[in-house]
PDB file of C-alpha atoms in Angstrom:
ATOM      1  CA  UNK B   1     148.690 132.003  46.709  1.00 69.00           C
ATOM      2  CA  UNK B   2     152.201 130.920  46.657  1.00 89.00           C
ATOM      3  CA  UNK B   3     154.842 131.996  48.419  1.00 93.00           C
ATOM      4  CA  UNK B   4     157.094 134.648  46.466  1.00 92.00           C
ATOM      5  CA  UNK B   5     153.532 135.932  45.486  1.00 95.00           C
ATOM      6  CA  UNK B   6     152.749 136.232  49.002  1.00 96.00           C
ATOM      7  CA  UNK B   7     156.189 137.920  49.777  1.00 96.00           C
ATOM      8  CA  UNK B   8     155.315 140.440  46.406  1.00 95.00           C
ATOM      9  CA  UNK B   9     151.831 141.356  47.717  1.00 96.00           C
ATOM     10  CA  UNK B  10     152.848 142.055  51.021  1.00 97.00           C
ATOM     11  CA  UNK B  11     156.338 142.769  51.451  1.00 97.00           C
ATOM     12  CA  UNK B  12     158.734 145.809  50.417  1.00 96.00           C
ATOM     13  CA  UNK B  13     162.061 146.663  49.617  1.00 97.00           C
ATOM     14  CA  UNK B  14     164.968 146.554  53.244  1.00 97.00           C
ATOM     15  CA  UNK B  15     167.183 148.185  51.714  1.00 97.00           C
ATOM     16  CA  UNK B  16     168.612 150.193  54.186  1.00 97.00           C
ATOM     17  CA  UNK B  17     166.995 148.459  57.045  1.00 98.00           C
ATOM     18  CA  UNK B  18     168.442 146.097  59.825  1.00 98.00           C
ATOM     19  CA  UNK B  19     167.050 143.114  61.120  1.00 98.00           C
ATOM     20  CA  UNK B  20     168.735 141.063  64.151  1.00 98.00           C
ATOM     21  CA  UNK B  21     167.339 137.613  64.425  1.00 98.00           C
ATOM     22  CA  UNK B  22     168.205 135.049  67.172  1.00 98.00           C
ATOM     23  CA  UNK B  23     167.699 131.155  66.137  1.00 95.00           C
ATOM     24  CA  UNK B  24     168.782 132.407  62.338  1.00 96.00           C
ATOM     25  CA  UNK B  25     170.660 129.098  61.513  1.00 95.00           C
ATOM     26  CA  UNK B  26     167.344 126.652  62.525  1.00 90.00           C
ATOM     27  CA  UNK B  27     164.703 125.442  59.847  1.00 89.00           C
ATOM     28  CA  UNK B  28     162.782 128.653  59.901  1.00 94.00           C
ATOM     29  CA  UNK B  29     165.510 131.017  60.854  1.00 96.00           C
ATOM     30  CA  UNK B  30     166.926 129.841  57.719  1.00 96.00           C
ATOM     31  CA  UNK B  31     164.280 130.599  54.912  1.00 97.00           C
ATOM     32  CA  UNK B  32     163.566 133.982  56.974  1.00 97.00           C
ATOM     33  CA  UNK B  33     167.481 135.070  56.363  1.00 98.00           C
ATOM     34  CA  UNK B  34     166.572 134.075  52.930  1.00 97.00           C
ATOM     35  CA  UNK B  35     163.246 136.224  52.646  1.00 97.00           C
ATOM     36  CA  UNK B  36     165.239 139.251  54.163  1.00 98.00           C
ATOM     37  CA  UNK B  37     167.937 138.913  52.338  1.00 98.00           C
ATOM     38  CA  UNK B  38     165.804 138.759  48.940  1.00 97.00           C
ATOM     39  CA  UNK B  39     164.343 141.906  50.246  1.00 98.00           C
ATOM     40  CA  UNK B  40     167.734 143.902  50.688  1.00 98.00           C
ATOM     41  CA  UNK B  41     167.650 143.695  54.566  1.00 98.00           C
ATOM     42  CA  UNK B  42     171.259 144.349  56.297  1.00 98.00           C
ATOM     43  CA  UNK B  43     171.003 140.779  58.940  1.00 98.00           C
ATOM     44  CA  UNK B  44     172.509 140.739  62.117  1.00 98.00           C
ATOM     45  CA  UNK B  45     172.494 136.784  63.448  1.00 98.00           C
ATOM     46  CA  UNK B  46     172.133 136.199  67.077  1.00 98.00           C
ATOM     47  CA  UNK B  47     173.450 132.402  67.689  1.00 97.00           C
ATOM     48  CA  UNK B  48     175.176 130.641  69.437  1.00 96.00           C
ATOM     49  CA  UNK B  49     177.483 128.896  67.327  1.00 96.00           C
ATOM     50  CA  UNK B  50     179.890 131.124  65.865  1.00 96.00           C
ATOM     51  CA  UNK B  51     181.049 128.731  63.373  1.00 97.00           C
ATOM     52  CA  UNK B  52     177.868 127.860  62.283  1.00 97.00           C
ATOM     53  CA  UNK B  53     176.458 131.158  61.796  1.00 97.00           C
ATOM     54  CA  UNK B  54     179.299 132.545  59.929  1.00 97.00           C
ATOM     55  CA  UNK B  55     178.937 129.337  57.808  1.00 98.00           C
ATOM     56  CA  UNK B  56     175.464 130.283  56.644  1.00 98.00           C
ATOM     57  CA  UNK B  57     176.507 133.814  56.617  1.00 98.00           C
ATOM     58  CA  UNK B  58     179.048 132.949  53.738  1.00 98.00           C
ATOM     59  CA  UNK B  59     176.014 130.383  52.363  1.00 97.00           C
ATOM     60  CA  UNK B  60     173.734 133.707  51.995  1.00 98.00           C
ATOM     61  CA  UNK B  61     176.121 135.547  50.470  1.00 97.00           C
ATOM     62  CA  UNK B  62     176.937 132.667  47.477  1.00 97.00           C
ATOM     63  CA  UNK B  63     172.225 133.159  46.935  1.00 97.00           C
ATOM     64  CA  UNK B  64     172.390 136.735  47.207  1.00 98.00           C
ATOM     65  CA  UNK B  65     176.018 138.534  46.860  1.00 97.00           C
ATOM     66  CA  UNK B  66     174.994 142.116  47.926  1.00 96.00           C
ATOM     67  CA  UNK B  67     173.810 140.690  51.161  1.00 97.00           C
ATOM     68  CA  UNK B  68     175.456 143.002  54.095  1.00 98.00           C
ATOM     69  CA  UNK B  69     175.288 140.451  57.050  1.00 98.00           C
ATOM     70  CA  UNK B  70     177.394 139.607  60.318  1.00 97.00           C
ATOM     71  CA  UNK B  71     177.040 138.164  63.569  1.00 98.00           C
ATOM     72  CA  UNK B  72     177.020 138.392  67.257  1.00 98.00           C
ATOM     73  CA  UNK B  73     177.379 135.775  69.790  1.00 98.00           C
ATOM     74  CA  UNK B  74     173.656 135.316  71.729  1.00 98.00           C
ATOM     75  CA  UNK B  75     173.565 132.376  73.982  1.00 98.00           C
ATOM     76  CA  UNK B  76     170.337 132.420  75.760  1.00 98.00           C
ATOM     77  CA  UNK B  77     170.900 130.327  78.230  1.00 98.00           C
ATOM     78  CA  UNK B  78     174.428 132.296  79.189  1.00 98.00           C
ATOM     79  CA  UNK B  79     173.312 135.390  80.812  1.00 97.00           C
ATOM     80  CA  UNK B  80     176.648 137.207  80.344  1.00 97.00           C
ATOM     81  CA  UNK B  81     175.790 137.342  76.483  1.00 98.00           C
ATOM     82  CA  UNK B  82     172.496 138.421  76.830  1.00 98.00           C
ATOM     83  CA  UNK B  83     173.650 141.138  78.375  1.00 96.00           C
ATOM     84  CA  UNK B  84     176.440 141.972  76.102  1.00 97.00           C
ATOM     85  CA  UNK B  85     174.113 141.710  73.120  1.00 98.00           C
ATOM     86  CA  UNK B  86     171.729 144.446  74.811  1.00 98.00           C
ATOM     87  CA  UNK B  87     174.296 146.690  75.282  1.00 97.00           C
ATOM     88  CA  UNK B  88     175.679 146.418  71.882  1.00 98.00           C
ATOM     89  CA  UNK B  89     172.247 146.664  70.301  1.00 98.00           C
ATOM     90  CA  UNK B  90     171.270 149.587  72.492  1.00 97.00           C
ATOM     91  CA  UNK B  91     174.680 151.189  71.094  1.00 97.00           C
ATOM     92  CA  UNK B  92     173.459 150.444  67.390  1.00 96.00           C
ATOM     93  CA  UNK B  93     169.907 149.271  67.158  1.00 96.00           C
ATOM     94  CA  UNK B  94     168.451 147.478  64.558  1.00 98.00           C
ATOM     95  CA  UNK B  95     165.133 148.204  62.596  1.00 98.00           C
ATOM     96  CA  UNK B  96     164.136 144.905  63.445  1.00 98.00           C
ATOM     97  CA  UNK B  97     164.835 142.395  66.061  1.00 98.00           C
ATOM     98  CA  UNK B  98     163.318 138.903  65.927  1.00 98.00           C
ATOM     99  CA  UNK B  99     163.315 136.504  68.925  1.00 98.00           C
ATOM    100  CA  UNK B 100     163.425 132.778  67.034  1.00 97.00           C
ATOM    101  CA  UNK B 101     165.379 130.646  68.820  1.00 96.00           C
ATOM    102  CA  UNK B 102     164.147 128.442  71.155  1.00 94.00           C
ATOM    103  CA  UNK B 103     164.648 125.277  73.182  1.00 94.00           C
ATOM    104  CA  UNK B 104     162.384 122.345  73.726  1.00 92.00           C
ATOM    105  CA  UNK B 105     163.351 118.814  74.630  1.00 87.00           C
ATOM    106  CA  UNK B 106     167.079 119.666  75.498  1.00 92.00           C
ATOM    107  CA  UNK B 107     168.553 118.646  78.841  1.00 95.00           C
ATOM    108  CA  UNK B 108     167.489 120.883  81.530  1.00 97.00           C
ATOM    109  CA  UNK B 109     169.957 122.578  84.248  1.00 97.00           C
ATOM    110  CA  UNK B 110     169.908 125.819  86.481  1.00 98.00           C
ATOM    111  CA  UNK B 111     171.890 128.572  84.481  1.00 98.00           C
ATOM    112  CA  UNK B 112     174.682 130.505  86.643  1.00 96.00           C
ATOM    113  CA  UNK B 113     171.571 133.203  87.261  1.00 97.00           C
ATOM    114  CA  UNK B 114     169.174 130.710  88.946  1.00 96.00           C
ATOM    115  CA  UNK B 115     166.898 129.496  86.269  1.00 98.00           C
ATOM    116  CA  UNK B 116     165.749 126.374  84.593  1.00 98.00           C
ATOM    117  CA  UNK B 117     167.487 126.664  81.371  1.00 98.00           C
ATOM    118  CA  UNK B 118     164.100 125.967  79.133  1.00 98.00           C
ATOM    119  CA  UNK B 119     162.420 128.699  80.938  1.00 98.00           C
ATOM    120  CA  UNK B 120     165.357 131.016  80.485  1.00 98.00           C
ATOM    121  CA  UNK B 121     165.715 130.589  76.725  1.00 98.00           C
ATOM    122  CA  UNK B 122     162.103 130.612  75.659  1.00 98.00           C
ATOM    123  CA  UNK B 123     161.104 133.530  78.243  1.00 98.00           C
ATOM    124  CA  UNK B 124     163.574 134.847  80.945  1.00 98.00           C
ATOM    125  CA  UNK B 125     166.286 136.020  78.359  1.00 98.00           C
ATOM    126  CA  UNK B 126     164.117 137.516  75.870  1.00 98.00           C
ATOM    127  CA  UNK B 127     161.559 139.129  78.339  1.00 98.00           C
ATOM    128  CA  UNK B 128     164.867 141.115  79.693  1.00 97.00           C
ATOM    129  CA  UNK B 129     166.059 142.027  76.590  1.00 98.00           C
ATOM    130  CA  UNK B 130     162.722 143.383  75.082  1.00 98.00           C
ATOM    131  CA  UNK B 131     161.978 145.204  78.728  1.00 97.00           C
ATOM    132  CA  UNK B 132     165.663 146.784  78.389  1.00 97.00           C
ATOM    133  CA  UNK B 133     165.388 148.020  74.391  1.00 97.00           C
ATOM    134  CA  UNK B 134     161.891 148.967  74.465  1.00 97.00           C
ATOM    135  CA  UNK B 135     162.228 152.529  74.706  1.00 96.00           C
ATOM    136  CA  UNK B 136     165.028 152.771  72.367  1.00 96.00           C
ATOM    137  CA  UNK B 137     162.897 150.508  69.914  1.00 96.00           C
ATOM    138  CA  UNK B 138     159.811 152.812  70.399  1.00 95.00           C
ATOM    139  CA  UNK B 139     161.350 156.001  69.959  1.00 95.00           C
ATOM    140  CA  UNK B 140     163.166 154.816  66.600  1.00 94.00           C
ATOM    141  CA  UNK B 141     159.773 153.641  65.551  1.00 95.00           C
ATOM    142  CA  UNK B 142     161.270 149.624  65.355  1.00 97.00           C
ATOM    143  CA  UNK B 143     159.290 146.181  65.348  1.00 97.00           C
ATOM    144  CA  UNK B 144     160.091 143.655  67.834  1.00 98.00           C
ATOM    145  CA  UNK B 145     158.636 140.381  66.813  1.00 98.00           C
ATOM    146  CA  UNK B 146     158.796 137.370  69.132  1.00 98.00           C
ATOM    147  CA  UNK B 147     157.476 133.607  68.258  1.00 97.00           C
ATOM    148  CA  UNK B 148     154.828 131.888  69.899  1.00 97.00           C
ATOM    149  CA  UNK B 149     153.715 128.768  69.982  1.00 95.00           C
ATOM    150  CA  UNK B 150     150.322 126.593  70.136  1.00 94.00           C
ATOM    151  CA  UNK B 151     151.948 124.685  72.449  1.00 94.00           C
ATOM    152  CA  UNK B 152     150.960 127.935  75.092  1.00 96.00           C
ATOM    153  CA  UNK B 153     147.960 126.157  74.870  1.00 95.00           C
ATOM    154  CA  UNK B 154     149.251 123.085  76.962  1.00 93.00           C
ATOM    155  CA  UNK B 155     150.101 124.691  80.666  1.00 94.00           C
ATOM    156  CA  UNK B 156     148.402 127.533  82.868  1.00 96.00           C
ATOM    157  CA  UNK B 157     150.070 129.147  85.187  1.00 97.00           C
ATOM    158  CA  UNK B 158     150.915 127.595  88.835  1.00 97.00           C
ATOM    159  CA  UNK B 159     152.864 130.178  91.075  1.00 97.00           C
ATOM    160  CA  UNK B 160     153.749 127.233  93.172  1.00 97.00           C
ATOM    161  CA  UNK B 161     156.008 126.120  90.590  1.00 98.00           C
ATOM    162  CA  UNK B 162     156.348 128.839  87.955  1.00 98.00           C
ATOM    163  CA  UNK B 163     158.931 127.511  86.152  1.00 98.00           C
ATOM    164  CA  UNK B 164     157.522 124.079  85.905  1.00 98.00           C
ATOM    165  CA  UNK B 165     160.518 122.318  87.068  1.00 97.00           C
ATOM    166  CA  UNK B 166     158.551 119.623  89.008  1.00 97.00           C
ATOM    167  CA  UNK B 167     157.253 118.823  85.089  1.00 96.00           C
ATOM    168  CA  UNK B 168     158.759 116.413  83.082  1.00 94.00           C
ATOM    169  CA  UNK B 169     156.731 116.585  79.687  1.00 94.00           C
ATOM    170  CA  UNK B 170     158.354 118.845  77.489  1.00 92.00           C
ATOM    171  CA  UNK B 171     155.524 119.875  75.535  1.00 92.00           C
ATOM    172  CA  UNK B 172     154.446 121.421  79.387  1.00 96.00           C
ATOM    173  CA  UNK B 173     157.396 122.822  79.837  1.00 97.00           C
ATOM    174  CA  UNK B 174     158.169 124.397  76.742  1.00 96.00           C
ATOM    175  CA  UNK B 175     154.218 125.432  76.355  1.00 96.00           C
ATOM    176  CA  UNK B 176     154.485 127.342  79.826  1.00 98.00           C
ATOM    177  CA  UNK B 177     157.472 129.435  78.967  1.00 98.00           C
ATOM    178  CA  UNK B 178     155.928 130.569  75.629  1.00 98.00           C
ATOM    179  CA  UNK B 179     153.114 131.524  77.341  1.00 98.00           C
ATOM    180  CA  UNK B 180     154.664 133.501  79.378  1.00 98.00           C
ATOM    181  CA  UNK B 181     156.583 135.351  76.737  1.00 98.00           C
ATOM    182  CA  UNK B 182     153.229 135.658  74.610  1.00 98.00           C
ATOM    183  CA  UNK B 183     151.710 137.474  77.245  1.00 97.00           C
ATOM    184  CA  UNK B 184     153.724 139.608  79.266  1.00 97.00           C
ATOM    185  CA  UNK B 185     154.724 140.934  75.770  1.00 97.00           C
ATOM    186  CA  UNK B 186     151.285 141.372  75.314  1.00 96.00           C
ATOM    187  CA  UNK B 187     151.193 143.220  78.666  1.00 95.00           C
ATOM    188  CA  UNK B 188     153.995 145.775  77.098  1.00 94.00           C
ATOM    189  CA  UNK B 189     151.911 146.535  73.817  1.00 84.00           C
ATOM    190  CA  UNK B 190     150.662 149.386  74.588  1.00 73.00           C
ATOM    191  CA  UNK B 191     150.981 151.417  71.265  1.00 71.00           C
ATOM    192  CA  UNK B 192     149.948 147.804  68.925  1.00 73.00           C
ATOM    193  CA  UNK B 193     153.049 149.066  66.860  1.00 87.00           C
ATOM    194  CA  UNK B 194     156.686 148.066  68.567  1.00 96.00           C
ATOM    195  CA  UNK B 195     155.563 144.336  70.010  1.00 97.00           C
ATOM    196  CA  UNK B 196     154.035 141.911  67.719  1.00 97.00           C
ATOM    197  CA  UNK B 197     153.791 138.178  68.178  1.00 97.00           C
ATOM    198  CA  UNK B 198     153.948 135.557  65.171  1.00 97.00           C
ATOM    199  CA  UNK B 199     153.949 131.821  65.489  1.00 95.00           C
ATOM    200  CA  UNK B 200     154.408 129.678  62.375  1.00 92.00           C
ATOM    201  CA  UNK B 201     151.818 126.372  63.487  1.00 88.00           C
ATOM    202  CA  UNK B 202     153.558 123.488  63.047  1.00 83.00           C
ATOM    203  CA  UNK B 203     156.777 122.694  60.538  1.00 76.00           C
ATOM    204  CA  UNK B 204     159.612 120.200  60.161  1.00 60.00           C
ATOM    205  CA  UNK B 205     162.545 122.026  62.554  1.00 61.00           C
ATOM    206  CA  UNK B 206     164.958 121.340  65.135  1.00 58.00           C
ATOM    207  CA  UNK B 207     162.316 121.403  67.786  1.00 57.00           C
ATOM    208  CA  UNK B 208     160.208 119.437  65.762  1.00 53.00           C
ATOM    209  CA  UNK B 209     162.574 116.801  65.433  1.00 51.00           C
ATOM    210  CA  UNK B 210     162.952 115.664  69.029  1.00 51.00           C
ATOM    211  CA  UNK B 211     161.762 111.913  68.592  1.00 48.00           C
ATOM    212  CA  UNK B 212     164.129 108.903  68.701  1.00 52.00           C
ATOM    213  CA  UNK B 213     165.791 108.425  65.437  1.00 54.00           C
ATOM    214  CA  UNK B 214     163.777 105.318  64.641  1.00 51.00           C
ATOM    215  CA  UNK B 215     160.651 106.906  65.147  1.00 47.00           C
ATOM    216  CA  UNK B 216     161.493 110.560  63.560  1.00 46.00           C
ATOM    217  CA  UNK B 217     162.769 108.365  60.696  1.00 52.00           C
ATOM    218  CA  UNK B 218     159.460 106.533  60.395  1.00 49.00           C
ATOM    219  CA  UNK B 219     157.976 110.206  60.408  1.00 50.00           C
ATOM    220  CA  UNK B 220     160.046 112.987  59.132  1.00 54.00           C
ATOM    221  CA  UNK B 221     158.639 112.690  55.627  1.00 52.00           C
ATOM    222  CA  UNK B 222     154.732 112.173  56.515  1.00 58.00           C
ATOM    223  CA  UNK B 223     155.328 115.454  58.646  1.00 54.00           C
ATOM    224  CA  UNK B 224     156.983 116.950  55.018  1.00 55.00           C
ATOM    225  CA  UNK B 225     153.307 116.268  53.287  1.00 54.00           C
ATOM    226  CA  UNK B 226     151.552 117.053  55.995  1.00 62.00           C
ATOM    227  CA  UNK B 227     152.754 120.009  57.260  1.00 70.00           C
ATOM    228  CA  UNK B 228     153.915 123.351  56.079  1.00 85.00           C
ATOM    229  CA  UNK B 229     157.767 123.880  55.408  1.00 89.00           C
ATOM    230  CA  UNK B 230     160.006 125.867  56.561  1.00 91.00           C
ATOM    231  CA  UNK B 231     159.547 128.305  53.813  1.00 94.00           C
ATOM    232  CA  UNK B 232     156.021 129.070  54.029  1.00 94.00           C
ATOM    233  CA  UNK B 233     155.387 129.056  57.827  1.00 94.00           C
ATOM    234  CA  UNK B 234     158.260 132.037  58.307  1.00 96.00           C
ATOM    235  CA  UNK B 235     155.483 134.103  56.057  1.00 97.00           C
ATOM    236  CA  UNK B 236     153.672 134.577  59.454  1.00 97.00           C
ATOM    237  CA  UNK B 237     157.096 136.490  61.205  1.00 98.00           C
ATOM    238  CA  UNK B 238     157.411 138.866  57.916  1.00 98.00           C
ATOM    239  CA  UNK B 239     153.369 139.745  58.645  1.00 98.00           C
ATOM    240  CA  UNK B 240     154.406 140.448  62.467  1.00 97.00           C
ATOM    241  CA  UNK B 241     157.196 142.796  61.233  1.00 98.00           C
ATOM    242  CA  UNK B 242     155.326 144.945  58.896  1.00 97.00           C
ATOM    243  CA  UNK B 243     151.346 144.479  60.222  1.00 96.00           C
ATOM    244  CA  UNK B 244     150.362 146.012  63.127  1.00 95.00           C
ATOM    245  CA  UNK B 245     148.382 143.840  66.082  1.00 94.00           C
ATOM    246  CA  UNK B 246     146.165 145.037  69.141  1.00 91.00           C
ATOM    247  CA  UNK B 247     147.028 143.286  72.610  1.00 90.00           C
ATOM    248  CA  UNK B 248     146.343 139.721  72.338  1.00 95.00           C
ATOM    249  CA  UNK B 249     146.373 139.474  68.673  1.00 96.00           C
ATOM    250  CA  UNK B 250     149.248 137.064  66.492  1.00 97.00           C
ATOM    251  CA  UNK B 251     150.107 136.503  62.985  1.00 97.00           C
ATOM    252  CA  UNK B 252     149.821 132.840  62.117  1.00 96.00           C
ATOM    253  CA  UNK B 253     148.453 130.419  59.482  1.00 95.00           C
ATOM    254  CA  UNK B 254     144.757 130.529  59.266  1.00 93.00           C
ATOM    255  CA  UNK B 255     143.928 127.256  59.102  1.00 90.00           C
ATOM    256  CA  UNK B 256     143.687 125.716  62.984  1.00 87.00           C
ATOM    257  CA  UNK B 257     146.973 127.723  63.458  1.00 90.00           C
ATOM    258  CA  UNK B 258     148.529 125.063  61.435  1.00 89.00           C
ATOM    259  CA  UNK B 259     148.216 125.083  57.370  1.00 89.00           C
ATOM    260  CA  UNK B 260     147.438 128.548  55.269  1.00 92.00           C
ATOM    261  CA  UNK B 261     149.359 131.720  54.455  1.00 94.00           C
ATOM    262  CA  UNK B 262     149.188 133.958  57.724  1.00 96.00           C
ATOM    263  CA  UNK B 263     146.353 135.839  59.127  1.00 96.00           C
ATOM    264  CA  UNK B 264     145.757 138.127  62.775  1.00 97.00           C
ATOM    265  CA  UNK B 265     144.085 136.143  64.774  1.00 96.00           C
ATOM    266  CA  UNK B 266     142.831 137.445  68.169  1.00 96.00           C
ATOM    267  CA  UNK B 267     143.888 135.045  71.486  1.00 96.00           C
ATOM    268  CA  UNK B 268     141.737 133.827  73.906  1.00 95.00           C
ATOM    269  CA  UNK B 269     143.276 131.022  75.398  1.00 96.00           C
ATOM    270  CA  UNK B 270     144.521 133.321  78.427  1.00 97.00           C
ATOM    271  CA  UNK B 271     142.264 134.344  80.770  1.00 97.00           C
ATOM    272  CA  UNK B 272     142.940 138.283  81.647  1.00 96.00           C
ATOM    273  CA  UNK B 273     143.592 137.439  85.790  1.00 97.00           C
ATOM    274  CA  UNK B 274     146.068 135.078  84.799  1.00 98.00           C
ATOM    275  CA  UNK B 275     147.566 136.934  81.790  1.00 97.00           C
ATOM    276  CA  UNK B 276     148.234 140.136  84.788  1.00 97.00           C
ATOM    277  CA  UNK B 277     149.734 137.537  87.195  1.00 98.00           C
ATOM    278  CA  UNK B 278     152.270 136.403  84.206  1.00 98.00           C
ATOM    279  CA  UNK B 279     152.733 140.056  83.641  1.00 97.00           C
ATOM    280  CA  UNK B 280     153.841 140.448  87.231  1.00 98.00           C
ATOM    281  CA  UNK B 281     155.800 137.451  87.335  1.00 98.00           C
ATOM    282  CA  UNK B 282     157.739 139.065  84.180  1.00 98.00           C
ATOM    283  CA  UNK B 283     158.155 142.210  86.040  1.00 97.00           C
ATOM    284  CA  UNK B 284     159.308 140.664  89.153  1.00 96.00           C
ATOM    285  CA  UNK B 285     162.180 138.530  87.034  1.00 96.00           C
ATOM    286  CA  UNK B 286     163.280 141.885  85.479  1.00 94.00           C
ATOM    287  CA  UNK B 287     163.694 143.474  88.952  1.00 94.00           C
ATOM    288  CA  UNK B 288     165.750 140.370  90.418  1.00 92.00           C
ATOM    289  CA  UNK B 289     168.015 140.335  87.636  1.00 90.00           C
ATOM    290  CA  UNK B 290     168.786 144.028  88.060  1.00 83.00           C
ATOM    291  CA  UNK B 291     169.080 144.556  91.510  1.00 77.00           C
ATOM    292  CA  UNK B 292     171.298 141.698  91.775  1.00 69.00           C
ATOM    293  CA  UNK B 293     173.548 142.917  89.376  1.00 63.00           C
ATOM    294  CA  UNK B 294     173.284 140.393  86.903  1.00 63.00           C
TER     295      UNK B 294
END
């Protein structure tokens, strides 16, 4: 099945709906705008980069002229607009609100609230903000998706370093802080209906492209064939928004998480004793962040 038949079969009309996405100017935030906004969806972008995001804003609009779209400054790593963002969304929430962005092989630092900045952008940041709107969501009968990763699959937890920051391989790194988020969002689920989790397998993106040049040169286009775009792996975050998923459970492609159109797959890669100390961990963040006043 291709993809706009795919999008037919299992999508409706957004008109009238809002969806706030962070990491909407990447390779897959990009064809998901495009999705949404082929489906009548009011966006809301959550970057970064003003400049850039207002670019693609105006880029949307030349595909789609109705499209009703602005954005709102989210830097993950800055704490200060994490919190802003919150605050505004709890003031006008969305329908939808889609945790994309991510960071992989960046530089690492501690962030003005204490944390490694990897960790922070791929778990602290969003963990806070779905722990603060999830009332609001699940009164207003909203969808929070948030994307995973395989690469949970590389690190277990170690409470003697939870943040990894005695780790230098990236694909550690990164893999422990999407586990994290995976599961203490599973720990939240309770209803199967406000949380979901979606992770598109493995596509040609900013993460993706973290080799040296020579090398990503040599195989950029291999990874093209290979691979899934852009395009077709975002189908698995449109079946986390409007599918429902028991604890554990993700939307992804069916194939060895990595080629097909997207199916519910339930997770077993966590046992449940470590999934409840993550789930602590989470909780324990959350309560350091507000009593400090951060």
């Amino acid at each position: 099945m291709k993809t706009d038949a795919w999008i037919k079969q299992n999508m409706s009309s957004m008109l009238g709906k809002t969806v706030a996405i962070s990491g909407a100017t990447g390779g897959i935030g990009q064809e998901l705008c495009r999705h949404l906004a082929s489906l009548g969806a009011t966006l809301l972008l959550l970057d970064r980069n003003s400049e850039r995001s207002n670019a693609w804003i105006e880029k949307l609009r030349s595909e789609f002229p109705a499209l009703n779209a602005r954005h709102l400054r989210l830097d993950l790593a800055d704490f200060e607009t994490v919190r802003s963002v919150t605050e505004e969304l709890l003031a006008s929430p969305p329908d939808f609100l889609i945790f994309n962005a991510g960071a992989y092989h960046v530089p690492r630092y501690t962030t003005s609230i204490g944390h490694d900045n990897v960790f922070q952008i791929n778990f602290v940041a969003p963990y806070y903000m779905v722990r603060t709107l999830l009332p609001m969501m699940k009164e207003r009968g909203g969808r929070i998706v948030a994307v995973g990763s395989i690469a949970h699959n590389y690190s277990h937890i170690d409470l003697s370093d939870v943040e990894f920051l005695t780790r230098k391989e990236s694909s550690k790194v990164y893999g422990n802080a999407k586990r994290f988020l995976m599961f203490s969002l599973f720990g939240l689920n309770g209803d199967g209906k406000t949380i979901t989790v979606a992770h598109p397998g493995i596509t040609l993106t900013n993460i993706t492209a973290h080799y040296p040049k020579l090398i990503y040169a040599i195989i950029k286009h291999p990874m093209k064939v290979i691979f899934m775009s852009p395009r077709r792996a975002s189908l698995s975050i449109l079946a986390a928004m409007v599918q429902d998923a028991d604890k554990n459970e993700w939307f992804g492609p069916r194939l060895f998480d990595i080629w097909g159109l997207p199916k519910k797959k339930l997770l077993k890669t966590c046992p449940a004793d470590e999934a409840e100390k993550i789930c602590e961990q989470a909780e324990k963040i959350v309560k350091d962040l507000t009593s400090t006043g951060f």
